[in-house]
């Protein structure tokens, strides 16, 4: 057995020292890495650390679910390990697989030391391809594990993830059991394309991230769009907010708000008038019907803007 693996005797890895002192420290810390969280987000991150539980983050597209995990990694000086989920993702891509090509070459190059030696050799660390989950478990440095868009995998894969998240250990028949040294922070994101299993939900803290309120979106724009004036950021946030209140096929996300704000800055716009807004609406909205609806709304006089 190689050094990186060890036979385990008992249970769960120990929770390390707390990463955050208070909920406010999470919020301020995240702001320091340009992620503006509200009370809800900060308190779930705080609790996830204290209770050593994964966080299941749901909410509309482009509201900062993925970015939250990245920002927590940055804030805590942890390595971010991301498992991007997709339909058909299986154990060999999530956990580990053997490097068959390399094993084959080794077998072909065998100088006749006998099968037993050969077998030991080709099922050793050198021939193992660690995928994100195994990487996260055996990482000697602190890790934030991001399991992104978990709703895209099949139920069996979800069950596998669940098993790992409840034990933080991986058993490799040929090598032994690899056990996490500490409990990583884990974020699972979902776009809600299907219901996740009750078992998974039970295991996680739940966080719903919705569109930010006006004030927070303005602040996000100011943090993420260099060179924008407070007045323009405010106007962008207000217009996006009023557009979101329309009945649209696809409401603009925070990332689209940011793209729009960047566009306006590039175009040298200082205050948005109806004509400019209409000309650039395709950055914010991706359906023709939505653009037409928003154009009508924007050309109507509105004291709120
Ligand atoms: N609270 C926030 N603070 C700072 N930036 C934010 C915040 N929320 C969103 N953003 C910005 O919006 C962008 C999109 O966020 P992200 O990719 O995390 O969305 P998502 O919720 O994962 O979307 P999807 O469901 O499409 O994967 C980020 O790159 C970031 O620039
Ligand atoms: Mg995402």
Short mmCIF file of C-alpha atoms and ligand atoms in Angstrom, two decimals:
data_model
loop_
_atom_site.label_atom_id
_atom_site.label_comp_id
_atom_site.label_asym_id
_atom_site.label_seq_id
_atom_site.Cartn_x
_atom_site.Cartn_y
_atom_site.Cartn_z
CA UNK A 1 0.00 0.00 0.00
CA UNK A 2 1.37 3.44 -0.85
CA UNK A 3 2.00 6.25 1.58
CA UNK A 4 -0.89 8.34 0.38
CA UNK A 5 -3.40 5.77 1.50
CA UNK A 6 -3.95 4.23 4.87
CA UNK A 7 -6.24 1.63 6.26
CA UNK A 8 -8.79 3.32 8.39
CA UNK A 9 -9.80 2.15 11.76
CA UNK A 10 -12.60 4.41 12.75
CA UNK A 11 -15.09 7.01 11.72
CA UNK A 12 -15.32 10.54 10.73
CA UNK A 13 -12.48 13.02 10.19
CA UNK A 14 -12.15 15.63 12.86
CA UNK A 15 -13.61 19.04 12.34
CA UNK A 16 -10.79 21.58 12.38
CA UNK A 17 -10.84 24.90 14.17
CA UNK A 18 -13.67 27.20 13.06
CA UNK A 19 -12.91 29.20 9.97
CA UNK A 20 -15.06 32.18 10.97
CA UNK A 21 -15.70 33.88 14.29
CA UNK A 22 -19.04 35.46 13.52
CA UNK A 23 -21.61 35.77 10.76
CA UNK A 24 -20.49 39.35 10.28
CA UNK A 25 -16.93 38.12 9.74
CA UNK A 26 -18.17 35.92 6.89
CA UNK A 27 -19.97 38.85 5.31
CA UNK A 28 -17.03 41.23 5.65
CA UNK A 29 -14.56 38.60 4.56
CA UNK A 30 -16.56 37.82 1.44
CA UNK A 31 -16.88 41.51 0.65
CA UNK A 32 -13.09 41.65 0.87
CA UNK A 33 -12.88 39.17 -2.01
CA UNK A 34 -15.55 41.06 -3.97
CA UNK A 35 -18.50 38.84 -3.13
CA UNK A 36 -21.36 40.76 -1.63
CA UNK A 37 -23.44 38.46 0.50
CA UNK A 38 -26.61 39.24 2.40
CA UNK A 39 -27.46 38.02 5.90
CA UNK A 40 -28.96 34.80 4.63
CA UNK A 41 -25.92 33.79 2.60
CA UNK A 42 -23.43 34.75 5.31
CA UNK A 43 -25.25 32.89 8.04
CA UNK A 44 -25.53 29.67 6.04
CA UNK A 45 -21.80 29.78 5.26
CA UNK A 46 -21.07 30.40 8.92
CA UNK A 47 -23.24 27.47 10.00
CA UNK A 48 -21.87 25.16 7.32
CA UNK A 49 -18.44 25.65 8.84
CA UNK A 50 -19.56 25.25 12.44
CA UNK A 51 -21.80 22.25 11.80
CA UNK A 52 -19.45 20.70 9.23
CA UNK A 53 -22.26 20.31 6.72
CA UNK A 54 -22.35 20.73 2.96
CA UNK A 55 -24.41 23.60 1.55
CA UNK A 56 -26.93 22.98 -1.18
CA UNK A 57 -27.30 26.24 -3.11
CA UNK A 58 -30.30 26.72 -5.35
CA UNK A 59 -31.66 29.70 -7.22
CA UNK A 60 -32.05 31.24 -10.66
CA UNK A 61 -29.16 31.25 -13.14
CA UNK A 62 -26.44 33.84 -12.70
CA UNK A 63 -27.20 34.82 -9.12
CA UNK A 64 -23.77 33.96 -7.72
CA UNK A 65 -24.09 30.31 -6.68
CA UNK A 66 -20.84 29.13 -8.23
CA UNK A 67 -19.11 32.36 -7.37
CA UNK A 68 -19.98 31.89 -3.70
CA UNK A 69 -17.96 28.68 -3.47
CA UNK A 70 -15.05 30.26 -5.33
CA UNK A 71 -15.15 33.27 -3.04
CA UNK A 72 -15.22 31.17 0.12
CA UNK A 73 -12.16 29.32 -1.17
CA UNK A 74 -10.38 32.59 -1.81
CA UNK A 75 -11.37 33.96 1.57
CA UNK A 76 -10.22 30.91 3.52
CA UNK A 77 -7.07 30.41 1.46
CA UNK A 78 -8.32 26.98 0.43
CA UNK A 79 -7.80 25.13 -2.76
CA UNK A 80 -10.98 25.08 -4.85
CA UNK A 81 -11.74 21.68 -6.31
CA UNK A 82 -14.64 21.66 -8.72
CA UNK A 83 -16.65 18.74 -9.91
CA UNK A 84 -18.69 19.99 -12.84
CA UNK A 85 -21.68 17.70 -13.15
CA UNK A 86 -23.25 16.66 -16.43
CA UNK A 87 -25.59 13.96 -17.62
CA UNK A 88 -23.64 10.72 -17.77
CA UNK A 89 -21.03 11.72 -15.21
CA UNK A 90 -19.99 8.52 -13.49
CA UNK A 91 -17.70 7.22 -10.81
CA UNK A 92 -14.68 7.07 -13.08
CA UNK A 93 -14.92 10.78 -13.80
CA UNK A 94 -16.07 11.87 -10.36
CA UNK A 95 -13.93 9.70 -8.13
CA UNK A 96 -11.05 7.87 -9.76
CA UNK A 97 -10.12 5.51 -12.53
CA UNK A 98 -7.13 3.42 -13.44
CA UNK A 99 -4.89 4.64 -16.19
CA UNK A 100 -5.43 1.71 -18.54
CA UNK A 101 -3.08 2.95 -21.23
CA UNK A 102 -0.24 3.29 -18.80
CA UNK A 103 -1.03 -0.08 -17.23
CA UNK A 104 -0.97 -1.68 -20.64
CA UNK A 105 2.38 -0.16 -21.47
CA UNK A 106 3.73 -1.38 -18.18
CA UNK A 107 2.49 -4.88 -18.88
CA UNK A 108 4.02 -4.83 -22.34
CA UNK A 109 7.32 -3.66 -20.97
CA UNK A 110 7.32 -6.32 -18.28
CA UNK A 111 10.67 -8.00 -17.88
CA UNK A 112 9.21 -11.14 -16.43
CA UNK A 113 9.09 -10.38 -12.71
CA UNK A 114 5.98 -12.43 -12.40
CA UNK A 115 2.31 -11.60 -12.35
CA UNK A 116 2.02 -10.82 -8.67
CA UNK A 117 4.66 -8.12 -8.78
CA UNK A 118 3.17 -6.76 -11.96
CA UNK A 119 -0.30 -6.61 -10.49
CA UNK A 120 0.94 -4.82 -7.40
CA UNK A 121 2.69 -2.40 -9.64
CA UNK A 122 -0.09 -1.51 -12.01
CA UNK A 123 -2.60 -1.02 -9.22
CA UNK A 124 -0.43 1.41 -7.33
CA UNK A 125 -0.67 5.17 -6.89
CA UNK A 126 1.34 5.78 -10.08
CA UNK A 127 -1.38 4.30 -12.21
CA UNK A 128 -4.30 5.96 -10.48
CA UNK A 129 -6.10 8.92 -12.02
CA UNK A 130 -7.65 10.84 -9.18
CA UNK A 131 -10.81 12.72 -10.12
CA UNK A 132 -12.17 15.72 -8.18
CA UNK A 133 -13.83 13.86 -5.29
CA UNK A 134 -10.79 11.77 -4.50
CA UNK A 135 -8.57 14.81 -4.99
CA UNK A 136 -10.64 16.71 -2.47
CA UNK A 137 -10.61 13.90 0.07
CA UNK A 138 -6.92 13.26 0.00
CA UNK A 139 -5.74 16.83 -0.38
CA UNK A 140 -3.26 17.71 2.36
CA UNK A 141 -4.20 21.40 2.08
CA UNK A 142 -7.60 22.80 3.08
CA UNK A 143 -10.16 22.42 0.35
CA UNK A 144 -13.42 23.93 -0.76
CA UNK A 145 -15.22 21.34 -2.83
CA UNK A 146 -17.67 22.68 -5.39
CA UNK A 147 -20.05 20.12 -6.85
CA UNK A 148 -21.55 22.28 -9.53
CA UNK A 149 -24.98 21.70 -11.07
CA UNK A 150 -25.67 18.47 -9.28
CA UNK A 151 -29.21 18.33 -10.67
CA UNK A 152 -27.67 17.25 -13.98
CA UNK A 153 -26.42 13.86 -12.79
CA UNK A 154 -28.45 10.68 -12.58
CA UNK A 155 -29.81 9.46 -9.27
CA UNK A 156 -27.14 6.73 -8.91
CA UNK A 157 -24.37 9.28 -9.16
CA UNK A 158 -26.16 11.48 -6.68
CA UNK A 159 -26.20 8.52 -4.30
CA UNK A 160 -22.48 8.06 -4.76
CA UNK A 161 -21.87 11.70 -3.95
CA UNK A 162 -24.07 11.37 -0.92
CA UNK A 163 -22.10 8.40 0.33
CA UNK A 164 -18.87 10.30 0.07
CA UNK A 165 -20.31 13.37 1.72
CA UNK A 166 -21.49 11.37 4.67
CA UNK A 167 -18.17 9.69 5.33
CA UNK A 168 -15.48 11.76 3.67
CA UNK A 169 -13.67 8.62 2.71
CA UNK A 170 -13.17 6.62 -0.44
CA UNK A 171 -12.48 2.96 -0.61
CA UNK A 172 -10.31 1.76 -3.47
CA UNK A 173 -10.33 -2.04 -3.43
CA UNK A 174 -6.79 -2.40 -4.77
CA UNK A 175 -5.29 0.28 -2.55
CA UNK A 176 -7.28 0.65 0.63
CA UNK A 177 -9.34 3.41 2.10
CA UNK A 178 -8.46 7.03 1.64
CA UNK A 179 -9.76 9.19 4.39
CA UNK A 180 -9.98 12.96 4.56
CA UNK A 181 -7.70 14.60 7.06
CA UNK A 182 -10.15 17.38 7.72
CA UNK A 183 -13.69 18.11 6.70
CA UNK A 184 -13.70 20.26 3.58
CA UNK A 185 -16.30 22.94 3.01
CA UNK A 186 -18.63 21.63 0.37
CA UNK A 187 -20.97 23.57 -1.89
CA UNK A 188 -23.42 21.82 -4.17
CA UNK A 189 -25.25 23.98 -6.65
CA UNK A 190 -28.47 23.20 -8.44
CA UNK A 191 -30.53 24.96 -11.08
CA UNK A 192 -33.50 22.90 -10.07
CA UNK A 193 -33.92 21.06 -13.35
CA UNK A 194 -35.02 18.08 -11.28
CA UNK A 195 -35.88 17.32 -7.67
CA UNK A 196 -32.90 16.15 -5.66
CA UNK A 197 -33.24 13.19 -3.36
CA UNK A 198 -34.59 13.69 0.14
CA UNK A 199 -31.48 11.99 1.49
CA UNK A 200 -29.23 14.55 -0.11
CA UNK A 201 -31.34 17.45 1.07
CA UNK A 202 -31.33 16.09 4.58
CA UNK A 203 -27.57 15.91 4.60
CA UNK A 204 -27.13 19.55 3.52
CA UNK A 205 -27.87 23.03 4.71
CA UNK A 206 -30.17 24.67 2.22
CA UNK A 207 -29.48 28.08 0.73
CA UNK A 208 -31.71 29.76 -1.78
CA UNK A 209 -29.99 32.64 -3.56
CA UNK A 210 -32.45 34.92 -5.26
CA UNK A 211 -31.87 38.10 -7.23
CA UNK A 212 -30.26 40.66 -4.95
CA UNK A 213 -32.25 43.61 -3.69
CA UNK A 214 -31.68 47.00 -5.27
CA UNK A 215 -29.02 48.15 -2.86
CA UNK A 216 -26.98 44.95 -3.05
CA UNK A 217 -27.17 44.77 -6.83
CA UNK A 218 -25.96 48.37 -7.08
CA UNK A 219 -23.08 47.47 -4.79
CA UNK A 220 -22.28 44.35 -6.83
CA UNK A 221 -22.17 46.47 -9.98
CA UNK A 222 -19.83 48.97 -8.33
CA UNK A 223 -17.52 46.22 -7.11
CA UNK A 224 -17.43 44.26 -10.34
CA UNK A 225 -17.45 46.99 -12.98
CA UNK A 226 -14.34 49.12 -12.81
CA UNK A 227 -14.80 52.77 -13.64
CA UNK A 228 -18.57 52.91 -13.24
CA UNK A 229 -20.06 55.88 -11.39
CA UNK A 230 -22.35 55.33 -8.44
CA UNK A 231 -25.10 57.17 -10.31
CA UNK A 232 -24.88 54.90 -13.34
CA UNK A 233 -24.65 51.77 -11.18
CA UNK A 234 -27.75 52.89 -9.37
CA UNK A 235 -29.62 53.57 -12.59
CA UNK A 236 -28.63 50.19 -14.04
CA UNK A 237 -29.79 48.40 -10.90
CA UNK A 238 -33.13 50.24 -10.95
CA UNK A 239 -33.81 49.55 -14.60
CA UNK A 240 -32.90 45.87 -14.24
CA UNK A 241 -35.17 45.64 -11.26
CA UNK A 242 -38.10 47.12 -13.13
CA UNK A 243 -37.41 44.78 -16.07
CA UNK A 244 -37.39 41.79 -13.72
CA UNK A 245 -40.83 42.72 -12.51
CA UNK A 246 -42.22 42.22 -16.03
CA UNK A 247 -43.44 38.83 -16.99
CA UNK A 248 -40.54 37.58 -19.06
CA UNK A 249 -39.41 34.30 -20.50
CA UNK A 250 -36.04 34.77 -18.87
CA UNK A 251 -35.39 37.51 -16.34
CA UNK A 252 -31.96 39.16 -16.47
CA UNK A 253 -29.42 37.61 -14.11
CA UNK A 254 -26.75 39.38 -12.11
CA UNK A 255 -24.16 38.34 -14.66
CA UNK A 256 -26.24 39.92 -17.41
CA UNK A 257 -26.65 43.07 -15.33
CA UNK A 258 -22.87 43.22 -15.07
CA UNK A 259 -22.44 42.69 -18.81
CA UNK A 260 -24.88 45.48 -19.48
CA UNK A 261 -23.16 47.83 -17.04
CA UNK A 262 -19.77 47.07 -18.65
CA UNK A 263 -21.23 47.74 -22.08
CA UNK A 264 -22.55 51.12 -20.98
CA UNK A 265 -19.16 52.04 -19.52
CA UNK A 266 -17.39 51.03 -22.72
CA UNK A 267 -19.84 53.14 -24.71
CA UNK A 268 -19.08 56.11 -22.47
CA UNK A 269 -22.67 56.41 -21.23
CA UNK A 270 -23.08 58.53 -18.11
CA UNK A 271 -26.82 58.42 -17.70
CA UNK A 272 -29.03 56.03 -19.54
CA UNK A 273 -31.76 57.40 -21.74
CA UNK A 274 -34.53 55.36 -23.30
CA UNK A 275 -32.81 55.21 -26.68
CA UNK A 276 -29.52 53.86 -25.32
CA UNK A 277 -31.33 51.43 -23.13
CA UNK A 278 -33.29 50.08 -26.05
CA UNK A 279 -30.20 49.77 -28.23
CA UNK A 280 -28.34 47.73 -25.65
CA UNK A 281 -31.17 45.63 -24.27
CA UNK A 282 -29.95 42.55 -26.14
CA UNK A 283 -27.12 42.33 -23.62
CA UNK A 284 -29.62 41.99 -20.83
CA UNK A 285 -32.36 39.95 -22.47
CA UNK A 286 -32.06 37.00 -24.77
CA UNK A 287 -35.57 36.61 -26.17
CA UNK A 288 -37.09 38.86 -28.75
CA UNK A 289 -40.45 38.94 -26.98
CA UNK A 290 -38.71 39.95 -23.76
CA UNK A 291 -36.79 42.71 -25.51
CA UNK A 292 -39.99 44.08 -27.00
CA UNK A 293 -41.76 44.02 -23.67
CA UNK A 294 -38.88 45.76 -21.94
CA UNK A 295 -38.64 48.37 -24.71
CA UNK A 296 -42.29 49.26 -24.19
CA UNK A 297 -41.74 49.50 -20.46
CA UNK A 298 -38.66 51.69 -20.85
CA UNK A 299 -40.25 54.11 -23.27
CA UNK A 300 -43.16 54.67 -20.89
CA UNK A 301 -42.52 57.55 -18.48
CA UNK A 302 -41.56 56.20 -15.05
CA UNK A 303 -40.86 58.45 -12.09
CA UNK A 304 -39.02 55.63 -10.27
CA UNK A 305 -36.11 55.90 -12.69
N1 LIG B 1 -23.17 38.48 -4.54
C1 LIG B 1 -22.35 38.73 -5.54
N2 LIG B 1 -21.26 39.48 -5.37
C2 LIG B 1 -20.42 39.73 -6.39
N3 LIG B 1 -20.59 39.27 -7.64
C3 LIG B 1 -21.66 38.51 -7.88
C4 LIG B 1 -22.59 38.19 -6.85
N4 LIG B 1 -23.55 37.42 -7.38
C5 LIG B 1 -23.24 37.25 -8.66
N5 LIG B 1 -22.10 37.90 -8.99
C6 LIG B 1 -21.49 37.99 -10.31
O1 LIG B 1 -22.31 37.26 -11.20
C7 LIG B 1 -21.54 36.31 -11.96
C8 LIG B 1 -22.35 35.07 -12.15
O2 LIG B 1 -22.41 34.32 -10.97
P1 LIG B 1 -22.33 32.74 -10.97
O3 LIG B 1 -21.61 32.23 -12.15
O4 LIG B 1 -21.85 32.36 -9.64
O5 LIG B 1 -23.87 32.39 -11.12
P2 LIG B 1 -24.59 31.02 -10.90
O6 LIG B 1 -25.65 31.27 -9.90
O7 LIG B 1 -23.60 29.94 -10.62
O8 LIG B 1 -25.25 30.82 -12.32
P3 LIG B 1 -25.59 29.47 -13.13
O9 LIG B 1 -26.80 28.92 -12.46
O10 LIG B 1 -25.87 29.99 -14.50
O11 LIG B 1 -24.40 28.59 -13.03
C9 LIG B 1 -20.28 36.10 -11.13
O12 LIG B 1 -19.19 35.86 -11.95
C10 LIG B 1 -20.12 37.41 -10.41
O13 LIG B 1 -19.34 38.28 -11.21
MG1 LIG B 2 -23.02 28.26 -11.70
#
